[in-house]
Amino acid sequence: GQQLNQSPQSMFIQEGEDVSMNCTSSSIFNTWLWYKQDPGEGPVLLIALYKAGELTSNGRLTAQFGTTRKDSFLNISASIPSDVGIYFCAGRRINNAGNMLTFGGGTRLMVKP
Amino acid sequence: GAVVSQHPSRVICKSGTSVKIECRSLDFQATTMFWYRQFPKQSLMLMATSNEGSKATYEQGVEKDKFLINHASLTLSTLTVTSAHPEDSSFYICSAVVMGGEQPQHFGDGTRLSIL
């Protein structure tokens, strides 16, 4: 199935560093979502973006909905060990029956204490 | 709010067994539920969309007779993997959403299916 282009695929950083990841698409989305998945668990919603250009924060997390509606980024500031996990972006189109999502390939984040 | 419960969390069974996985929305009515499959180190791949009271819509390449979906109530959808084989071993995840709203999908904790 279709996937969004998410990069980087993995990151290994030092605790305290900032992290940035992004997703791009050739198609327009009306909503961008960012999820985090821990091993053996389902994805947990971090941030939802509903308007082009929207910049939203959730604690140390900041995400933006690109003005072209074809991209989004997620920043994590001052990373901590519990930030370890896989981060997925997901796009949603308003005319999709049933609120379907298209997922990025994921960014695996590893944090060294 | 928006809690989705999935059961069981892990299943190990012999080849040829049929396995049923339940997905429940605990504090909201989910007119639509989704079933995903995730292989190791890969993203979530949508298998089917389940609407309450109607037949599920399957994605291309997903066998509807192999993966039976029932969404009999606004809080429960089930996925049955019939006559499971080792290649069906995977992480199955459900999600739920209220139709017509802006609310994003909320996911269950997944079911790790291992077929011996």
mmCIF file of C-alpha atoms in Angstrom, chain A residues 58-105:
data_model
loop_
_atom_site.group_PDB
_atom_site.id
_atom_site.type_symbol
_atom_site.label_atom_id
_atom_site.label_comp_id
_atom_site.label_asym_id
_atom_site.label_seq_id
_atom_site.Cartn_x
_atom_site.Cartn_y
_atom_site.Cartn_z
ATOM 1 C CA ASN A 58 2.921 18.984 23.239
ATOM 2 C CA GLY A 59 5.511 19.334 25.976
ATOM 3 C CA ARG A 60 8.926 18.836 24.412
ATOM 4 C CA LEU A 61 7.336 17.878 21.097
ATOM 5 C CA THR A 62 6.593 20.338 18.317
ATOM 6 C CA ALA A 63 5.046 19.472 14.978
ATOM 7 C CA GLN A 64 4.111 21.499 11.937
ATOM 8 C CA PHE A 65 1.701 20.964 9.075
ATOM 9 C CA GLY A 66 3.453 22.105 5.919
ATOM 10 C CA THR A 67 1.900 24.964 3.970
ATOM 11 C CA THR A 68 1.713 22.850 0.818
ATOM 12 C CA ARG A 69 -0.180 20.161 2.814
ATOM 13 C CA LYS A 70 2.313 17.638 1.471
ATOM 14 C CA ASP A 71 4.694 17.501 4.397
ATOM 15 C CA SER A 72 5.061 17.646 8.151
ATOM 16 C CA PHE A 73 7.880 17.599 10.666
ATOM 17 C CA LEU A 74 8.213 16.571 14.284
ATOM 18 C CA ASN A 75 10.834 17.994 16.633
ATOM 19 C CA ILE A 76 11.729 16.630 20.055
ATOM 20 C CA SER A 77 13.739 18.920 22.275
ATOM 21 C CA ALA A 78 16.138 17.847 25.013
ATOM 22 C CA SER A 79 15.673 14.136 24.406
ATOM 23 C CA ILE A 80 15.485 11.713 27.318
ATOM 24 C CA PRO A 81 15.868 7.917 27.422
ATOM 25 C CA SER A 82 12.104 7.332 27.480
ATOM 26 C CA ASP A 83 11.840 9.004 24.067
ATOM 27 C CA VAL A 84 13.203 5.758 22.620
ATOM 28 C CA GLY A 85 10.748 4.157 20.231
ATOM 29 C CA ILE A 86 9.454 4.299 16.695
ATOM 30 C CA TYR A 87 7.769 7.465 15.512
ATOM 31 C CA PHE A 88 5.255 7.325 12.677
ATOM 32 C CA CYS A 89 3.697 10.107 10.708
ATOM 33 C CA ALA A 90 0.284 9.531 9.188
ATOM 34 C CA GLY A 91 -1.730 11.527 6.698
ATOM 35 C CA ARG A 92 -5.482 11.628 6.307
ATOM 36 C CA ARG A 93 -7.508 12.888 3.361
ATOM 37 C CA ILE A 94 -10.909 14.415 3.962
ATOM 38 C CA ASN A 95 -12.527 12.486 1.105
ATOM 39 C CA ASN A 96 -11.302 9.117 2.321
ATOM 40 C CA ALA A 97 -14.177 6.924 3.252
ATOM 41 C CA GLY A 98 -13.898 5.835 6.818
ATOM 42 C CA ASN A 99 -11.164 8.194 7.932
ATOM 43 C CA MET A 100 -8.331 6.110 6.494
ATOM 44 C CA LEU A 101 -4.712 6.882 7.270
ATOM 45 C CA THR A 102 -1.561 6.552 5.190
ATOM 46 C CA PHE A 103 1.528 5.869 7.292
ATOM 47 C CA GLY A 104 5.159 6.763 6.930
ATOM 48 C CA GLY A 105 7.795 4.073 7.213
#
